[in-house]
Amino acid sequence: MSLDSPTSLTTRAVALAALPPALAVPPGSGAVADAEGARRIGRGAAEGLFTGGPVLVCHASLTARRLGLAPPPRSRDLLDVLELFAFVRPARFCAPSPTGLALATGQAEPKGAEAQALALREAARLLLEEMTEAAWPGREEAVTLAETLNRAGWAWGGRVLEALRAQPVRERRQRGSGLDAWSRLPEWEDEAPRGEAGSAPVDSESARIRLEKLLQASGLDEARPTQSDYAAEAAFAFSPRDEEGRPRVLLAEAGTGTGKTLGYLAPASLWAERNAGAAWVSTYTRALQRQIDRESASLWPDPAECRKKAVVRKGRENYLCLLNLQETVQAAQLGNGDLIGAALASRWALHTRDGDMTGGDWPGWLPTLFAVSPGQQAGAANLVDRRGECVHAACPHYRTCFVEKTIRASRRADLVIANHALVMTQAAFDGARTARGLKQDGETAALKRIVFDEGHHLFDAADGAFSAALSGQEAAELRRWIRGPEGRGRRGRGLEARIGELCADSEAAVTALNDAVRAAAQLPGEGVSSRIAPPSGEINPVGPIERFLVAALEQLRARTSENSTPGGGEFGMECSLFPVTEPVLETARAAAQALAAVEAPLLALSRHLEDILDDEAADLEPSSRARIEGALRGLDRRARMTLPGWRAMLQALESDTGEPDPDFVDWLSAEAAFGRIHDVALRRHWIDPTVPLEAAVVMPSHGVLVTSATLSDPLAEDPFELARLRTGAARLIEPARTLKVESPFDYAANSRVIVITDLTKDDPRQTATAMRELFLAAGGGGLGLFTAIRRLKAVYERLGPDLAKAGIPLHAQHVDPLEVGALVDVFRAEEDSCLLGTDAVRDGVDVPGRSLRILAFDRVPWPRPDLLHKARRERFGGKAYDDALARGRMAQAFGRLIRRADDRGAFVMLDAACPTRLFAGLPPGTDVQRMGLAEAVETVGDFLNRRT
């Protein structure tokens, strides 16, 4: 077989040198780099270069925003180096900034716009040169896809093909498109069931010994005494229970730096090893899931073994659906979509570890680089199964499905790294099936030993998992799940397409299916908000659910403040359900009847499928059984959980005695965005969501460890009283044990806690001024935390230009077109940048070192006094409950600041009214100082810039 001739080294060097200039636009400045060097340019010149091209950029949409331009479409003249990175190094990490690209390609961190422009051009050169190396893997596959991309008009197409052909490439008359990743993935294999886990205990001494081995494998010295004690006590949760309904529960607070992850992985891995079972570790944030996954390498240093032993487990709505990818690619090939984005997603699919698109190795920034309509983006929003439309074994890609692979891997793993939402929703579903005499779902049937890390979020996670909301959007989603997409050009599969074959042999089942499809026409369709709350005010509800929501909105407007904006303000509107207005009561009856008409045939379908599993058990093919079980999961969730919950809320209105159910809070709400209402809902939450948490998760388990750096309340008579209430441990027959391990860090020497006393917290100009002076004194590395998005945006507008003059980039959640994880990645990569965010940033930040050296709260993070919180405050202790929550949030934020023994950081509260008692949750050794802004700026500058 003949080979293409290699390009000469001289020609190759010339081609690589012929790159266009690179444009870097950090917040507030711009620079260009070409073969002659780098120079700073003004905004007008930068805009001309960006729109005139050809030019290298990093994140074209973000660059356009900083130049005051609209996100650009793709063009041959606009070469985004992030797209090149995604092609050359698929499924590899890179923070989406010039600094991130520099670090990912082995360069030093570039400081300043000129250095970033040079680094951007160098990153492009290095990535192209990487493909010219003889050892670069997958050349044939890459050439095939690059040819497709080049034909599609990809800006990098010609250069990438030239680099790839610098080494011999097989000459072929006809190549495929390279887009069919789904046909080249390995299949999963069936394995015999593992069986019930054993009951061999894990003693404290064994846990200490295992911890020592883990530390040695990680290249660390011997365990600190506090870490060793933590591991020994954590073994309690892995000892066998003596009676059903009496799990071994430990509430363990471990200060930052204790090393709690390895501390609980030691007994957890021992238990799994001795009992041939899976220990589940559940987190609240994706960042911690990734961290635990990384640390599991110390348990199993061989990467192949580690992938088998430790499995990251999320809900199926997090993973790439290969059928969605295939349909997206095919639509794009016909001109209805983003073919370049689909091609890069297909390339990623061949290299990803597990297909995780939300927090895994998917570059979440990739679909946002250019102006592509949301419905055509080749990203998580369109490529995962968010709508429950999976056809399971009927899917042509079932044997290569990432979700099925992960589920099967978790059944054989020693360690399953999950999240609170998955654990709770799946446990609730399994519990409901068990109560009806059916077997548990295989995904969490082995959920017997659980570690809830970030345990301070357990209450909130349970609140989300065990609540109900009948809203326009939720009801429209149910309609779509049953009837399929009803608009032109929309992808998706309705119930008939998914299970019609399974029902074909039963006239009764076919009738039930048809009845369900017909009844679902009474549910809201797409565009519900434009009919129930149009900007023009001319409402046009269709169907009984929409008429109920219109009546609910009328009650909301009647009961809320006259000062509310037409769109409901930043948080929308809410009002108590009782007393109910007559229009709400009347429309609720018809709405309940419409829901019942949907529920009944869905239940009939569910019973029919259950009968097939029973009556034809001996003859069913494994694929048919899997398909039926998958269909049953979707039917049961909706027909036995969602719809009954909605009907129960509506029917409660009929028996309105003026006395609401003491266990629940029912209310009406309207969500607002950009000055208009986009959804209305009837909501029901448990006042104490740990009631179902205990019943569905804690009681059926054998052992549970709830751990966090902030579980106890030092001002309470019993420091763990609130933790018991907020984890469900207070109702256990066997009392939970408690443990408190202090942080080993020297906070007195390495931190400062300051309250600014001379600011008006409601004036964004003063807040922006304070943050500017503090961040400048620190030389960057600042995180500003806000309790309201509106104030964040107001401060950003004033703060950004001033920091930019000093060469300090400012990034912001809800401003920059990046999701939170990507923003934090950029903040971590750029040592002197600053970031503004809300509580999502506070919970997701893990930034050791100088990249985070000052943290400023705009005001006390009191819980928002909505109807739900007021009911809980009354139940859980009044004012002291508010204090405890605020104290915990401040302690969590402080814990983000000092991550290593050599970290130094300043914690600044800009709210002079902040009570001293709220700082009691901070570690021992911290001293709160109150002072004016000028003194604080001097103190911060001296402390952070002092040589140690």
Tab-separated table of C-alpha atoms in Angstrom, residues 44-301:
chain	number	residue	atom	x	y	z
A	44	GLY	CA	-10.707	49.927	18.207
A	45	ALA	CA	-7.659	48.167	16.782
A	46	ALA	CA	-8.580	44.981	18.594
A	47	GLU	CA	-12.106	45.145	17.194
A	48	GLY	CA	-10.764	45.685	13.695
A	49	LEU	CA	-8.423	42.727	13.979
A	50	PHE	CA	-11.143	40.513	15.444
A	51	THR	CA	-13.650	41.302	12.710
A	52	GLY	CA	-11.140	41.572	9.846
A	53	GLY	CA	-9.005	38.497	10.476
A	54	PRO	CA	-7.367	36.154	9.991
A	55	VAL	CA	-6.595	36.030	13.710
A	56	LEU	CA	-6.002	33.562	16.518
A	57	VAL	CA	-8.274	33.954	19.548
A	58	CYS	CA	-9.169	32.100	22.716
A	59	HIS	CA	-12.932	31.701	23.222
A	60	ALA	CA	-14.304	33.802	20.403
A	61	SER	CA	-17.633	34.602	22.109
A	62	LEU	CA	-15.978	35.763	25.327
A	63	THR	CA	-13.479	37.827	23.342
A	64	ALA	CA	-16.348	39.423	21.407
A	65	ARG	CA	-18.166	40.260	24.630
A	66	ARG	CA	-15.094	42.028	25.998
A	67	LEU	CA	-14.952	44.075	22.802
A	68	GLY	CA	-18.629	44.968	23.050
A	69	LEU	CA	-19.540	42.802	20.052
A	70	ALA	CA	-22.114	40.076	19.498
A	71	PRO	CA	-20.906	36.465	19.549
A	72	PRO	CA	-19.477	35.756	16.083
A	73	PRO	CA	-20.339	32.920	13.707
A	74	ARG	CA	-17.560	30.610	12.574
A	75	SER	CA	-15.439	31.814	9.701
A	76	ARG	CA	-12.199	30.788	8.034
A	77	ASP	CA	-10.600	33.960	9.401
A	78	LEU	CA	-11.408	33.353	13.073
A	79	LEU	CA	-9.215	30.572	14.482
A	80	ASP	CA	-10.112	29.657	18.062
A	81	VAL	CA	-7.171	27.861	19.656
A	82	LEU	CA	-9.513	26.138	22.093
A	83	GLU	CA	-11.077	24.276	19.163
A	84	LEU	CA	-7.627	23.213	18.047
A	85	PHE	CA	-6.903	21.951	21.558
A	86	ALA	CA	-10.166	19.971	21.573
A	87	PHE	CA	-9.098	18.275	18.336
A	88	VAL	CA	-5.471	17.589	19.246
A	89	ARG	CA	-6.095	16.567	22.860
A	90	PRO	CA	-9.676	15.305	23.129
A	91	ALA	CA	-10.937	14.599	26.656
A	92	ARG	CA	-7.936	16.429	28.162
A	93	PHE	CA	-8.306	19.315	30.613
A	94	CYS	CA	-7.724	22.942	29.662
A	95	ALA	CA	-9.000	26.075	31.372
A	96	PRO	CA	-10.670	28.197	28.640
A	97	SER	CA	-8.295	31.163	28.641
A	98	PRO	CA	-4.914	32.046	27.130
A	99	THR	CA	-3.378	31.242	30.502
A	100	GLY	CA	-5.158	27.904	30.600
A	101	LEU	CA	-3.873	27.054	27.119
A	102	ALA	CA	-0.374	28.137	28.081
A	103	LEU	CA	-0.318	25.917	31.167
A	104	ALA	CA	-1.863	22.987	29.290
A	105	THR	CA	0.876	23.186	26.636
A	106	GLY	CA	3.725	23.359	29.136
A	107	GLN	CA	4.373	27.104	29.122
A	108	ALA	CA	4.813	29.342	32.147
A	109	GLU	CA	1.843	31.419	33.282
A	110	PRO	CA	1.715	34.526	31.057
A	111	LYS	CA	1.243	37.752	33.018
A	112	GLY	CA	-0.337	40.649	31.146
A	113	ALA	CA	-2.043	41.023	27.788
A	114	GLU	CA	1.149	40.975	25.690
A	115	ALA	CA	2.413	37.797	27.346
A	116	GLN	CA	-0.994	36.170	26.897
A	117	ALA	CA	-1.031	36.994	23.178
A	118	LEU	CA	2.432	35.483	22.763
A	119	ALA	CA	1.414	32.421	24.775
A	120	LEU	CA	-1.722	31.979	22.685
A	121	ARG	CA	0.257	31.942	19.453
A	122	GLU	CA	2.819	29.598	20.973
A	123	ALA	CA	0.062	27.242	22.164
A	124	ALA	CA	-1.269	27.035	18.609
A	125	ARG	CA	2.212	26.329	17.273
A	126	LEU	CA	2.879	23.640	19.886
A	127	LEU	CA	-0.446	21.905	19.252
A	128	LEU	CA	0.119	21.832	15.485
A	129	GLU	CA	3.682	20.651	15.977
A	130	GLU	CA	2.449	17.922	18.342
A	131	MET	CA	0.523	16.329	15.479
A	132	THR	CA	3.679	16.187	13.345
A	133	GLU	CA	5.403	13.857	15.804
A	134	ALA	CA	5.706	10.237	14.693
A	135	ALA	CA	4.388	8.926	18.012
A	136	TRP	CA	1.207	11.027	17.960
A	137	PRO	CA	-1.623	8.475	18.299
A	138	GLY	CA	-4.669	7.935	16.084
A	139	ARG	CA	-3.314	9.704	12.999
A	140	GLU	CA	-5.429	7.822	10.445
A	141	GLU	CA	-8.638	8.420	12.388
A	142	ALA	CA	-7.739	12.102	12.868
A	143	VAL	CA	-7.018	12.630	9.164
A	144	THR	CA	-10.416	11.226	8.214
A	145	LEU	CA	-12.237	13.571	10.580
A	146	ALA	CA	-10.024	16.550	9.685
A	147	GLU	CA	-10.922	16.136	6.017
A	148	THR	CA	-14.612	16.260	6.943
A	149	LEU	CA	-14.023	19.344	9.095
A	150	ASN	CA	-12.081	21.043	6.334
A	151	ARG	CA	-14.890	20.462	3.847
A	152	ALA	CA	-17.298	21.919	6.414
A	153	GLY	CA	-15.280	25.153	6.492
A	154	TRP	CA	-13.352	24.652	9.735
A	155	ALA	CA	-10.831	27.458	10.149
A	156	TRP	CA	-8.157	25.013	11.339
A	157	GLY	CA	-8.849	22.399	8.660
A	158	GLY	CA	-5.999	23.090	6.229
A	159	ARG	CA	-3.373	23.617	8.919
A	160	VAL	CA	-4.408	20.510	10.833
A	161	LEU	CA	-4.290	18.338	7.702
A	162	GLU	CA	-0.868	19.712	6.807
A	163	ALA	CA	0.436	18.884	10.287
A	164	LEU	CA	-1.100	15.403	10.249
A	165	ARG	CA	0.423	14.611	6.845
A	166	ALA	CA	3.892	15.517	8.060
A	167	GLN	CA	4.075	11.796	8.859
A	168	PRO	CA	3.110	8.931	6.527
A	169	VAL	CA	-0.640	8.490	6.073
A	170	ARG	CA	-2.257	5.604	4.226
A	171	GLU	CA	-3.490	6.599	0.815
A	172	ARG	CA	-7.134	5.690	0.381
A	173	ARG	CA	-9.458	6.165	-2.542
A	174	GLN	CA	-12.374	6.849	-0.264
A	175	ARG	CA	-12.449	7.727	3.386
A	176	GLY	CA	-15.494	7.800	5.607
A	177	SER	CA	-16.593	10.946	7.365
A	178	GLY	CA	-15.001	10.002	10.690
A	179	LEU	CA	-18.190	11.178	12.416
A	180	ASP	CA	-19.547	7.769	13.394
A	181	ALA	CA	-17.979	7.468	16.842
A	182	TRP	CA	-20.925	5.352	17.987
A	183	SER	CA	-19.852	2.506	15.687
A	184	ARG	CA	-16.260	2.358	16.980
A	185	LEU	CA	-16.731	2.211	20.746
A	186	PRO	CA	-16.112	-1.004	22.723
A	187	GLU	CA	-19.148	-2.880	23.980
A	188	TRP	CA	-19.866	-3.706	27.593
A	189	GLU	CA	-19.980	-7.334	28.635
A	190	ASP	CA	-22.432	-9.090	30.918
A	191	GLU	CA	-21.071	-10.565	34.146
A	192	ALA	CA	-22.537	-12.845	36.741
A	193	PRO	CA	-24.282	-11.065	39.654
A	194	ARG	CA	-21.963	-10.183	42.486
A	195	GLY	CA	-24.408	-11.145	45.199
A	196	GLU	CA	-25.069	-9.665	48.629
A	197	ALA	CA	-22.109	-8.016	50.339
A	198	GLY	CA	-20.690	-9.756	53.397
A	199	SER	CA	-20.657	-8.580	57.000
A	200	ALA	CA	-16.979	-8.768	57.911
A	201	PRO	CA	-16.148	-5.841	60.233
A	202	VAL	CA	-13.479	-3.181	59.809
A	203	ASP	CA	-11.651	-2.506	63.051
A	204	SER	CA	-9.974	0.764	63.959
A	205	GLU	CA	-6.430	-0.560	63.872
A	206	SER	CA	-6.890	-1.998	60.384
A	207	ALA	CA	-8.197	1.374	59.225
A	208	ARG	CA	-5.082	3.099	60.605
A	209	ILE	CA	-2.799	0.627	58.834
A	210	ARG	CA	-4.639	1.017	55.535
A	211	LEU	CA	-4.378	4.805	55.839
A	212	GLU	CA	-0.605	4.557	56.266
A	213	LYS	CA	-0.380	2.526	53.061
A	214	LEU	CA	-2.531	5.025	51.185
A	215	LEU	CA	-0.337	7.901	52.283
A	216	GLN	CA	2.800	6.058	51.210
A	217	ALA	CA	1.222	5.337	47.809
A	218	SER	CA	0.486	9.070	47.511
A	219	GLY	CA	4.100	9.953	48.277
A	220	LEU	CA	3.215	11.479	51.642
A	221	ASP	CA	4.807	11.001	55.038
A	222	GLU	CA	3.120	9.258	57.921
A	223	ALA	CA	-0.435	10.135	58.881
A	224	ARG	CA	-1.066	13.074	61.167
A	225	PRO	CA	-2.512	11.946	64.500
A	226	THR	CA	-5.835	13.672	63.788
A	227	GLN	CA	-6.114	11.995	60.386
A	228	SER	CA	-5.310	8.597	61.844
A	229	ASP	CA	-7.883	9.098	64.605
A	230	TYR	CA	-10.470	10.144	62.026
A	231	ALA	CA	-9.890	6.981	59.976
A	232	ALA	CA	-10.122	4.826	63.084
A	233	GLU	CA	-13.428	6.365	64.161
A	234	ALA	CA	-14.816	6.254	60.612
A	235	ALA	CA	-14.481	2.463	60.749
A	236	PHE	CA	-17.589	2.461	62.969
A	237	ALA	CA	-19.796	3.155	59.934
A	238	PHE	CA	-18.376	0.018	58.304
A	239	SER	CA	-19.058	-2.338	61.211
A	240	PRO	CA	-22.026	-4.745	60.893
A	241	ARG	CA	-25.355	-3.628	62.309
A	242	ASP	CA	-27.020	-5.836	64.937
A	243	GLU	CA	-30.675	-5.243	64.030
A	244	GLU	CA	-32.656	-4.200	60.986
A	245	GLY	CA	-33.474	-0.499	61.091
A	246	ARG	CA	-30.497	0.271	63.359
A	247	PRO	CA	-27.728	1.489	61.027
A	248	ARG	CA	-24.315	2.517	62.312
A	249	VAL	CA	-24.297	6.293	61.839
A	250	LEU	CA	-21.369	8.616	62.519
A	251	LEU	CA	-21.485	12.416	62.243
A	252	ALA	CA	-17.873	13.498	61.800
A	253	GLU	CA	-16.612	17.052	61.506
A	254	ALA	CA	-13.069	17.247	60.167
A	255	GLY	CA	-11.454	20.658	59.858
A	256	THR	CA	-9.869	21.705	56.572
A	257	GLY	CA	-6.513	19.995	56.119
A	258	THR	CA	-7.357	16.953	58.211
A	259	GLY	CA	-7.209	14.718	55.154
A	260	LYS	CA	-10.700	13.351	55.594
A	261	THR	CA	-10.964	11.961	52.058
A	262	LEU	CA	-8.172	9.434	52.563
A	263	GLY	CA	-9.356	9.141	56.160
A	264	TYR	CA	-12.675	7.588	55.123
A	265	LEU	CA	-11.377	5.879	51.970
A	266	ALA	CA	-9.169	3.737	54.213
A	267	PRO	CA	-12.013	1.917	56.071
A	268	ALA	CA	-14.319	2.105	53.021
A	269	SER	CA	-11.826	0.298	50.769
A	270	LEU	CA	-11.122	-2.271	53.483
A	271	TRP	CA	-14.825	-3.002	53.884
A	272	ALA	CA	-15.294	-3.386	50.125
A	273	GLU	CA	-12.285	-5.687	49.917
A	274	ARG	CA	-13.378	-7.932	52.765
A	275	ASN	CA	-17.053	-8.098	51.843
A	276	ALA	CA	-17.095	-8.057	48.020
A	277	GLY	CA	-19.420	-5.065	48.052
A	278	ALA	CA	-19.416	-1.445	46.938
A	279	ALA	CA	-18.940	1.415	49.365
A	280	TRP	CA	-20.722	4.532	48.069
A	281	VAL	CA	-19.219	7.987	48.550
A	282	SER	CA	-21.702	10.772	47.822
A	283	THR	CA	-20.839	14.442	47.335
A	284	TYR	CA	-22.833	17.611	46.722
A	285	THR	CA	-20.523	19.242	44.165
A	286	ARG	CA	-18.930	17.944	40.985
A	287	ALA	CA	-15.594	19.429	42.071
A	288	LEU	CA	-15.400	17.105	45.065
A	289	GLN	CA	-16.485	14.124	42.955
A	290	ARG	CA	-13.490	14.773	40.704
A	291	GLN	CA	-11.182	15.219	43.698
A	292	ILE	CA	-12.221	11.909	45.287
A	293	ASP	CA	-11.824	10.189	41.939
A	294	ARG	CA	-8.252	11.519	41.726
A	295	GLU	CA	-7.425	10.466	45.275
A	296	SER	CA	-8.691	6.933	44.648
A	297	ALA	CA	-5.526	6.452	42.577
A	298	SER	CA	-3.634	5.980	45.839
A	299	LEU	CA	-5.792	2.902	46.494
A	300	TRP	CA	-5.165	1.413	43.072
A	301	PRO	CA	-2.023	2.937	41.457
